[in-house]
Short mmCIF file of C-alpha atoms in Angstrom, two decimals:
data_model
loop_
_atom_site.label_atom_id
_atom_site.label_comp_id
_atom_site.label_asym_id
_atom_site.label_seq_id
_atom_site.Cartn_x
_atom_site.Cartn_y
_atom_site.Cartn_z
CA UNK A 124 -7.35 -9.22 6.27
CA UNK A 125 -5.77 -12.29 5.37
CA UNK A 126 -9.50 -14.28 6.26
CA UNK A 127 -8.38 -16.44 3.28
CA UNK A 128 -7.21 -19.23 5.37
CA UNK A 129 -10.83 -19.28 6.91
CA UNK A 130 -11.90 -21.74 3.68
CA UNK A 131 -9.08 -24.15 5.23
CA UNK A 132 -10.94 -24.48 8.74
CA UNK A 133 -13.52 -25.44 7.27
CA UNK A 134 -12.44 -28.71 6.52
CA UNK A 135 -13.33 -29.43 10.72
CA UNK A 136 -12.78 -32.56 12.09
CA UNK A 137 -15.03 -35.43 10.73
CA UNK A 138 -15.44 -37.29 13.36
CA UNK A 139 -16.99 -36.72 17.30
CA UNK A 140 -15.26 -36.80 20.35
CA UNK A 141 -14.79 -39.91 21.92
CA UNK A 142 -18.47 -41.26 23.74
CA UNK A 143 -16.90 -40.60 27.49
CA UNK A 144 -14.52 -37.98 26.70
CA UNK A 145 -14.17 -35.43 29.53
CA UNK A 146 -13.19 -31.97 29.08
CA UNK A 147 -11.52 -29.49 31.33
CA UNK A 148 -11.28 -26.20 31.16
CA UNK A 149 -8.87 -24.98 34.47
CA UNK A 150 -6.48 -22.03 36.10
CA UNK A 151 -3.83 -23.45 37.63
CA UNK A 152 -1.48 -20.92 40.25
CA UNK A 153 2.08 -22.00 39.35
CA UNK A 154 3.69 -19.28 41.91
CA UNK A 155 2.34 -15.47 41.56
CA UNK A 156 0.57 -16.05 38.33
CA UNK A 157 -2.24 -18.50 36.88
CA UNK A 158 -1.53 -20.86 33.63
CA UNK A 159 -5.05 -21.88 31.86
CA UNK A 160 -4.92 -25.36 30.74
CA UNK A 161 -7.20 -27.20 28.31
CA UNK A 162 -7.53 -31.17 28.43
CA UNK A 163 -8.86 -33.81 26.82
CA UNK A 164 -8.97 -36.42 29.09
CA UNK A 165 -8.26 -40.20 27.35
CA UNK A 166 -5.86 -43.10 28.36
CA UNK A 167 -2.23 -43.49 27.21
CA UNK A 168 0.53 -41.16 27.11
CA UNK A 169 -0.95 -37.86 26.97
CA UNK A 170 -0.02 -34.77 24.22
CA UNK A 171 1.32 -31.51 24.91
CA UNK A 172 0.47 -29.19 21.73
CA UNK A 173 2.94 -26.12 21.92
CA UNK A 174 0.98 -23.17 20.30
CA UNK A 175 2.97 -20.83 18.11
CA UNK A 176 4.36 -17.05 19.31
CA UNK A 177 1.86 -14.82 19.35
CA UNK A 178 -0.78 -17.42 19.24
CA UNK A 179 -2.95 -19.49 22.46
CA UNK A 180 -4.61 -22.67 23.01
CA UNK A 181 -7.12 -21.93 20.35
CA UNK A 182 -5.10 -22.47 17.57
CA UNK A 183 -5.46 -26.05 17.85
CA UNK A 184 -9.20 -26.39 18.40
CA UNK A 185 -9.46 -27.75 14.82
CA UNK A 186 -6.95 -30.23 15.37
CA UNK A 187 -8.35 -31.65 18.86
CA UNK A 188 -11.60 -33.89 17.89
CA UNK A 189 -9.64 -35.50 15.30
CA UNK A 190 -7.04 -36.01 17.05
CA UNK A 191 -8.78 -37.39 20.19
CA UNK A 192 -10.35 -39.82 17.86
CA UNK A 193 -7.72 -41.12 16.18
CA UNK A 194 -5.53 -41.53 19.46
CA UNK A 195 -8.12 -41.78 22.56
CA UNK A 196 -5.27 -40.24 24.59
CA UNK A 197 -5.20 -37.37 26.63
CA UNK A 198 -4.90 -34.16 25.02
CA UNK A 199 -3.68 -31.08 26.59
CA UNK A 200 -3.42 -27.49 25.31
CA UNK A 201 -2.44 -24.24 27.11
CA UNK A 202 -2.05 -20.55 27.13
CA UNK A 203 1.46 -19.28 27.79
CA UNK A 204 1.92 -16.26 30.55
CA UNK A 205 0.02 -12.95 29.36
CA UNK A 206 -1.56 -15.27 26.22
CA UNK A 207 -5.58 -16.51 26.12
CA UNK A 208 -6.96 -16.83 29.96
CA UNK A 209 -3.15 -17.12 31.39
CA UNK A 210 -2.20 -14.38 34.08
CA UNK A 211 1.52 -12.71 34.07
CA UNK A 212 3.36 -11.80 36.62
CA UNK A 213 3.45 -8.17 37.05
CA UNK A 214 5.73 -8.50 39.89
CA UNK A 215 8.66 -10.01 37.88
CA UNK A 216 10.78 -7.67 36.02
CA UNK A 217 11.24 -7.61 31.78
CA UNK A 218 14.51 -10.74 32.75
CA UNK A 219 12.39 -12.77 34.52
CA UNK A 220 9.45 -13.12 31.85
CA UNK A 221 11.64 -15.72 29.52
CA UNK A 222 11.81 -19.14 28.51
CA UNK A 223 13.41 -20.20 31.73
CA UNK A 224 10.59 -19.02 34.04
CA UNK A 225 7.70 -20.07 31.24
CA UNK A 226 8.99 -23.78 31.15
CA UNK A 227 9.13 -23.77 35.16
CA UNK A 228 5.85 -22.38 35.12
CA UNK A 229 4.69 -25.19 32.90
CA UNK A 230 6.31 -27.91 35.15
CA UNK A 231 4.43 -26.62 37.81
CA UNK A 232 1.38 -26.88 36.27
CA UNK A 233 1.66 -29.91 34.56
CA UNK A 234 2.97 -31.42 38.00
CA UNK A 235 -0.05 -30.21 39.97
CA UNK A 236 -2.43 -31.14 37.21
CA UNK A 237 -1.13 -34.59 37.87
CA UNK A 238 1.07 -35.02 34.41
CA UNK A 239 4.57 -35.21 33.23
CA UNK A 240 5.66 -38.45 34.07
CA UNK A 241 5.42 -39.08 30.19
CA UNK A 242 3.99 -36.81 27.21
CA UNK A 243 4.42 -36.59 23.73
CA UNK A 244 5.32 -33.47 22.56
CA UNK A 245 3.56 -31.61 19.82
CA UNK A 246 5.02 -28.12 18.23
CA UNK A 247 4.19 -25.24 15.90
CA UNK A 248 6.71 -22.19 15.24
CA UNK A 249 7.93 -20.62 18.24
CA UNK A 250 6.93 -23.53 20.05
CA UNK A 251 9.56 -25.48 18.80
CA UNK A 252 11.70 -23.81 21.73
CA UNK A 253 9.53 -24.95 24.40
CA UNK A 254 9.39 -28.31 23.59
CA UNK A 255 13.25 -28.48 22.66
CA UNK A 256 13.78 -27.20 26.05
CA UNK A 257 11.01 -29.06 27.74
CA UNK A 258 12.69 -32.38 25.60
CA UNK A 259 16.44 -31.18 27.23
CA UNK A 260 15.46 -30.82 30.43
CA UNK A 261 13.41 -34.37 30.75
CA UNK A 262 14.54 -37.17 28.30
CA UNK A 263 13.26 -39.42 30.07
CA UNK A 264 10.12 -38.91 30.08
CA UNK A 265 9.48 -37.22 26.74
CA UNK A 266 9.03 -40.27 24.46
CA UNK A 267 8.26 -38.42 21.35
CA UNK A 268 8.53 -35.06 19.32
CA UNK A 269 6.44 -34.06 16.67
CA UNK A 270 7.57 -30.65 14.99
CA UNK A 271 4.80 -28.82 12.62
CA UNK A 272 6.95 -25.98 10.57
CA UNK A 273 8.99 -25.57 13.64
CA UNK A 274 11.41 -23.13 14.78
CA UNK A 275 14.51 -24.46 15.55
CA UNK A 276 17.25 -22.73 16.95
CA UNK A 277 19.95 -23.33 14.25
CA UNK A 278 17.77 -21.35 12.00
CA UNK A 279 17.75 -18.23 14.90
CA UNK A 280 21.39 -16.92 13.76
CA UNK A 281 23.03 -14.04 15.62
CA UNK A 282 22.45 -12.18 12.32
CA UNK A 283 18.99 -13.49 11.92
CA UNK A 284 17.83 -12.32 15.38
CA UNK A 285 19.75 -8.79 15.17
CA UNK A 286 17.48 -8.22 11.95
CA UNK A 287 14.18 -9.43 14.06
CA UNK A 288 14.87 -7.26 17.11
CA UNK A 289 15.43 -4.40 14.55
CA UNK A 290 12.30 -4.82 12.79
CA UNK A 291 10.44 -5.34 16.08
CA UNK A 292 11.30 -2.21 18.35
CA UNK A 293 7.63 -0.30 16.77
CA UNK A 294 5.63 -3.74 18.05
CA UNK A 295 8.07 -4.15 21.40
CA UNK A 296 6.93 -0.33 22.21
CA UNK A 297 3.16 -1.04 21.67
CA UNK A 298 3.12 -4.31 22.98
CA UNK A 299 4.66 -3.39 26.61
CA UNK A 300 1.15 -1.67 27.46
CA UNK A 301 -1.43 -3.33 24.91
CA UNK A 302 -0.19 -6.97 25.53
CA UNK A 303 2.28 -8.26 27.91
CA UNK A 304 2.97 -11.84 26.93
CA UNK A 305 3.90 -10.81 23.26
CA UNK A 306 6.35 -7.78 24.98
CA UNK A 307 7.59 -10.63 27.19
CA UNK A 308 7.80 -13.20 24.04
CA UNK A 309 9.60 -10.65 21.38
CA UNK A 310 11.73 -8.86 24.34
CA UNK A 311 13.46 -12.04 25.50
CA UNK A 312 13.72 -13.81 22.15
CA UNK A 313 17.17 -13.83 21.64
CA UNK A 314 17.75 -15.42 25.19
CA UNK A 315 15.23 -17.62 24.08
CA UNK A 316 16.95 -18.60 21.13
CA UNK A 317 20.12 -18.35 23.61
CA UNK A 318 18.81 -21.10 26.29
CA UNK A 319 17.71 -23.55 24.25
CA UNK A 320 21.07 -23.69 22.37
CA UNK A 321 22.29 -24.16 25.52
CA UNK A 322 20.03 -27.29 26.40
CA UNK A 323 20.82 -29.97 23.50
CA UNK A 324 17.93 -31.76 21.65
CA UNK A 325 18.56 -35.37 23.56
CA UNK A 326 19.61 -37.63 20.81
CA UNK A 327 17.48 -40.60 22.34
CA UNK A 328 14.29 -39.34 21.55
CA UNK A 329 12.60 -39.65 18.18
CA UNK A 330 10.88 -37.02 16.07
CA UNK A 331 8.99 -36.82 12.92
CA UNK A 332 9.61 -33.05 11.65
CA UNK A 333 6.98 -31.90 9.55
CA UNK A 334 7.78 -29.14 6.96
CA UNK A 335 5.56 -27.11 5.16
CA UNK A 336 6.20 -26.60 1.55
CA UNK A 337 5.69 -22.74 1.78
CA UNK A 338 7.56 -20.85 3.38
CA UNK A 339 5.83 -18.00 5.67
CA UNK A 340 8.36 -15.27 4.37
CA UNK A 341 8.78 -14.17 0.63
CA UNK A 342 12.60 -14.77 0.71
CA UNK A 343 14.03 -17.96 -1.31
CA UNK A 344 16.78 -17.43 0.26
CA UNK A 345 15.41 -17.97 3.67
CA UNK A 346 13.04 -20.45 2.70
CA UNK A 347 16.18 -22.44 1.32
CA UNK A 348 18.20 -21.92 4.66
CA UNK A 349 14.86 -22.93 6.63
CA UNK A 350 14.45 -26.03 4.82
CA UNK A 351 18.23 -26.65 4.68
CA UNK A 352 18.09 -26.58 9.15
CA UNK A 353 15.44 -28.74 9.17
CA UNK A 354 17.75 -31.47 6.93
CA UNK A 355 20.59 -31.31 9.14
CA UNK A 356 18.39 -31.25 12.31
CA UNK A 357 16.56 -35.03 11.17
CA UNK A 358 19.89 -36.25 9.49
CA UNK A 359 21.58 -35.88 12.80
CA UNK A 360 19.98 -38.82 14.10
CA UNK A 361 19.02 -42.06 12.86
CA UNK A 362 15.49 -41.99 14.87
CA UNK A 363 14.04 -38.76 13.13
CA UNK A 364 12.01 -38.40 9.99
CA UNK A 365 11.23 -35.73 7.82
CA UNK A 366 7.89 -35.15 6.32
CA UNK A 367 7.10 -32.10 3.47
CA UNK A 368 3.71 -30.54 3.99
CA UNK A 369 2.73 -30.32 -0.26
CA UNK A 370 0.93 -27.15 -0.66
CA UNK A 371 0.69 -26.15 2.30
CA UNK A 372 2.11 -22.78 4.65
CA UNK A 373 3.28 -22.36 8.17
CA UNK A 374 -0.38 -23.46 9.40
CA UNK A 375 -0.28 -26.98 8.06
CA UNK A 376 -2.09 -28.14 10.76
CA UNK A 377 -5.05 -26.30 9.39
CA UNK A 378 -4.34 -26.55 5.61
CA UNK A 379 -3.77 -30.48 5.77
CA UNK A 380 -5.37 -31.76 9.59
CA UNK A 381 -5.06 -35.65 8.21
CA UNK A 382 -1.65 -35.58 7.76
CA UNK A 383 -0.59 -33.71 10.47
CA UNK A 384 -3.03 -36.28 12.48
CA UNK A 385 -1.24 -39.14 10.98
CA UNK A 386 1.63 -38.20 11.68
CA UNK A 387 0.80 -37.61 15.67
CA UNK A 388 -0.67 -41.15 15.55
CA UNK A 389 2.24 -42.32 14.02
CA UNK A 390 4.61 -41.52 16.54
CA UNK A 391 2.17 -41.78 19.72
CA UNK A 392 1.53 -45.19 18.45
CA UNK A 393 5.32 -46.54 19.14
CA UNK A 394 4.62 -45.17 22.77
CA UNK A 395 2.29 -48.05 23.01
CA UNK A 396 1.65 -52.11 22.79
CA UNK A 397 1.98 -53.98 19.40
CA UNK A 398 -2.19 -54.38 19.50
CA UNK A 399 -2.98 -50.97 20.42
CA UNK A 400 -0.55 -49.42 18.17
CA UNK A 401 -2.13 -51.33 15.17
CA UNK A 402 -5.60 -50.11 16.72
CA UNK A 403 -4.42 -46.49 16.74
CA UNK A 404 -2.98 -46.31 13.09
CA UNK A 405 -6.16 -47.58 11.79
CA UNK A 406 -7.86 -45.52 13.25
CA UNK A 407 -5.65 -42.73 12.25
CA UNK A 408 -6.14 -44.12 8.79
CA UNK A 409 -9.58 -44.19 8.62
CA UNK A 410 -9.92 -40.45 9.91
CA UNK A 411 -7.27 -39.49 7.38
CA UNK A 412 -8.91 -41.29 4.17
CA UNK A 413 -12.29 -39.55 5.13
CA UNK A 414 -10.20 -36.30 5.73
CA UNK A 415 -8.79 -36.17 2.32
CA UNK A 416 -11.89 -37.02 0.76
CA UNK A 417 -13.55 -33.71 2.26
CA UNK A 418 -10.97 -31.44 1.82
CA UNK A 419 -10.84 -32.61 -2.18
CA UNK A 420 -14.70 -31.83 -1.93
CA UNK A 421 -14.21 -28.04 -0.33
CA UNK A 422 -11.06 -28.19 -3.14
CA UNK A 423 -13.67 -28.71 -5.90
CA UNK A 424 -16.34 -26.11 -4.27
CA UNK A 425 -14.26 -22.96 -3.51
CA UNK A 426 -12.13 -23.58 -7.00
CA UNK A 427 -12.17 -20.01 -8.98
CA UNK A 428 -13.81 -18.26 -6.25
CA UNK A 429 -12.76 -15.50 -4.67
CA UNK A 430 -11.19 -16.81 -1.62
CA UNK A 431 -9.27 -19.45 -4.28
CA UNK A 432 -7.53 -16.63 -6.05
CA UNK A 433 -6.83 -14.57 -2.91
CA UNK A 434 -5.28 -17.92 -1.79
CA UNK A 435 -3.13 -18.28 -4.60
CA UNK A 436 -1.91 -14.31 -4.83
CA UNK A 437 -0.83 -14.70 -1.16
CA UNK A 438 1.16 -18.37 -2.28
CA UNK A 439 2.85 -16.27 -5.08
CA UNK A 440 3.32 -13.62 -2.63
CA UNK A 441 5.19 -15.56 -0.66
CA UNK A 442 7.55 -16.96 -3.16
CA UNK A 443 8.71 -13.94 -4.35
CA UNK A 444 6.37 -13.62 -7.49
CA UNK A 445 5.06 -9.97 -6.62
CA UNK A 446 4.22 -9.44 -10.30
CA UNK A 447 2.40 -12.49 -10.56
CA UNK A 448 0.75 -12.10 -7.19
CA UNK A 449 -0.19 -8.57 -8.51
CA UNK A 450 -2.48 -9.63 -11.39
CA UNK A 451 -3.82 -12.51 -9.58
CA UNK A 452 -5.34 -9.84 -7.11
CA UNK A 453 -6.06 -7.54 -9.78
CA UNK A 454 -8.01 -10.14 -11.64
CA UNK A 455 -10.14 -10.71 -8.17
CA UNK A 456 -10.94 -6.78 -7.60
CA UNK A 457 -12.10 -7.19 -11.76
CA UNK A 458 -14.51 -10.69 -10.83
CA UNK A 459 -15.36 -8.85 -7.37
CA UNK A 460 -15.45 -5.20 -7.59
CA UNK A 461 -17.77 -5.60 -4.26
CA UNK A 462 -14.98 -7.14 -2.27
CA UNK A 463 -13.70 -4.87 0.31
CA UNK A 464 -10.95 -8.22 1.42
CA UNK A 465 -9.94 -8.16 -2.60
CA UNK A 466 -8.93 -4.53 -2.83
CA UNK A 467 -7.39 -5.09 0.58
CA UNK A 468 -5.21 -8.02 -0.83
CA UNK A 469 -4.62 -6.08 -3.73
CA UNK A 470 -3.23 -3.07 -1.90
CA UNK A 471 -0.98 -5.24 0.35
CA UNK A 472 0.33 -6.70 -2.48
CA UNK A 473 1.39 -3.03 -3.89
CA UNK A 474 2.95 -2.32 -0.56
CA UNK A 475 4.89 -5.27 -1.16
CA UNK A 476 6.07 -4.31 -4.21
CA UNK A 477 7.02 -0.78 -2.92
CA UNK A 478 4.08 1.16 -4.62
CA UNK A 479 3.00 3.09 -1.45
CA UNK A 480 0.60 5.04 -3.68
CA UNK A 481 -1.06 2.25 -5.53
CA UNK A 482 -1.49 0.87 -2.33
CA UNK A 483 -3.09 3.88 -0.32
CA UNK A 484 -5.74 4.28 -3.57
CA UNK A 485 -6.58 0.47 -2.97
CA UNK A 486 -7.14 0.48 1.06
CA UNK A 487 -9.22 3.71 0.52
CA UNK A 488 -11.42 1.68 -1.60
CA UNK A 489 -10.89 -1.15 0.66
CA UNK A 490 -12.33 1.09 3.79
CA UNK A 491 -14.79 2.17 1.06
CA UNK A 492 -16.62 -1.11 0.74
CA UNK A 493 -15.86 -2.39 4.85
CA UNK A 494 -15.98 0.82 6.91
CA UNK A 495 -15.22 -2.35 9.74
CA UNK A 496 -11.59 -2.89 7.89
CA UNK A 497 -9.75 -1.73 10.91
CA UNK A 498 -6.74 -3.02 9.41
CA UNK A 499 -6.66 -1.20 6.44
CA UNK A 500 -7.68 1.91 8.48
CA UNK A 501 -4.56 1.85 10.39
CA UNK A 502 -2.26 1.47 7.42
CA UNK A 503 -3.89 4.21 5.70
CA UNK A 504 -2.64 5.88 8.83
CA UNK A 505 0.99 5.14 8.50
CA UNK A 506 0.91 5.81 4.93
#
């Protein structure tokens, strides 16, 4: 029940869609299975957004009319095998549902769609390792990375991925009837992780690596080793910058659209000539200076509500500061004792902690208040 994040979409884009933008919304058969792809059509290089694991082509929507402003390039979005509208093979056994055969199926695609001779890469999470690969396998045609709170594979140690595939086996299980392309995704990640260590990040190609402030587990000591790969991944090479993400979590792209924006522009605009570059980035500018000045606005409006102190439990959550996280979402169950998403937070917050019976009390009254709290339903059910 996490809606909190809902206050950050609604800081949407600003600005309309380019006049003669055209949109296409299309299957495309890349050999026993159909990819869906969604493009903005503009002119210059065109973008590849890599959603996240476990996520689709949606995930970006909020991202697309700004960026399509600020760039007028071609934009294009799609849903990985078994995710959104994309088919999956179900003639292909559990091996052949990997990286390998995803990024072939996305050459294909992108080949008959009539693009790939150059693209800017954008990535979030999981996606990292498509567009690491995707970067690996054609050098010479990516011209640009952009990483949003990326994985990277340095951060995927063997120890690391044991732990994962450990904690996993209850969703691998469920997932192998009630969704394919996560059982596919969470299956093969370690040969994931495993491939693309095998394909290099080629050294010729720049990237600006975005990194969220907040980490998305409640582990310093992860956080630390997260930030700490991302350092040695941009101080490898001379033609990739860092960027921190102030305040915001693993969806930065949601929580801060102008700078994640600006930073697209930024690196789309070396791909082109001196005047259009300086176009773009004031562009860019403009749509980021109007950006800021909403989101303060929205800041100002939702300040001591009760999505603002759910917001900030969950931050404290995720730093480790349980207690302090605790009375936070106390305090919001006290200012709304007709929340049903308050006492939900509140109760997850008390699993957290360990206090399993704290925590059942609180979903009951969750349920209580939103009979339609499915979630909290099926906890109450493991609990």
């Amino acid at each position: 029940m996490k809606h909190y994040l809902a206050i950050l979409f609604l800081c949407l884009p600003l600005l309309a869609l380019p006049g003669r933008a055209q949109t296409v919304d299309t299957l495309v058969d890349v050999g026993g299975y159909r990819l869906h792809f969604h493009i903005i059509k503009g002119k210059g290089t065109p973008i590849l957004l890599e959603a996240g694991g476990g996520d689709d082509a949606r995930v970006w929507e909020p991202l697309l009319r700004p960026l399509a402003q600020a760039t007028g390039t071609t934009l294009i979005t799609y849903d990985r095998a078994g995710f959104g509208k994309s088919e999956v093979s179900r003639e292909a056994d559990d091996t052949q549902h990997g990286i390998l055969s995803g990024m072939q199926g996305l050459e294909t695609g992108l080949k008959k769609l009539g693009y790939g001779k150059e693209l800017l890469l954008v990535a979030h999470s999981y996606g990292g390792f498509y567009s690491s690969l995707y970067a690996a396998r054609h050098p010479k045609q990516v011209k640009a990375v952009v990483l949003l709170d990326a994985m990277l594979p340095s951060f995927a140690t063997d120890d690391f991925l044991a732990g994962m595939m450990r904690d996993m086996q209850t969703d691998i299980a469920k997932n192998k009837t009630e969704h394919r392309g996560r059982y596919f995704q969470t299956l093969n990640y370690p040969a994931t992780v495993q491939a693309v260590r095998n394909a290099p990040f080629p050294a010729s190609i720049p990237v600006i690596d975005v990194v969220a402030e907040q980490f998305f587990m409640p582990n310093p000591a992860e956080a630390a080793r997260w930030k700490a790969c991302h350092q040695q991944f941009v101080a490898a090479q001379p033609n990739r910058e860092s960027l921190t993400a102030y305040g915001c979590g693993h969806y930065l792209f949601h929580e801060n659209p102008a700078l994640a924006v600006s930073a697209i522009a930024k690196a789309h605009a070396a791909t082109r000539g001196p005047q259009q570059s300086a176009d773009l980035l004031q562009r860019s500018l403009r749509y980021s200076v109007e950006a800021t000045n909403e989101l303060k606005k929205r800041e100002t409006d939702y300040r001591h509500s009760e999505s603002d102190l759910n917001s900030w439990g969950y931050t404290l959550l995720r730093q480790g500061e349980t207690q302090k996280a605790l009375e936070i979402f106390k305090l919001n169950t006290v200012l709304h004792p007709q929340s049903g998403n308050a006492f939900d937070s509140l109760a997850e917050a008390y699993l957290t902690s360990g206090n399993k019976e704290l925590a059942k009390a609180n979903y009951k009254r969750s349920v209580e208040l939103n009979p339609k709290n499915t979630n909290a339903v099926e906890v109450l059910k493991t609990l």
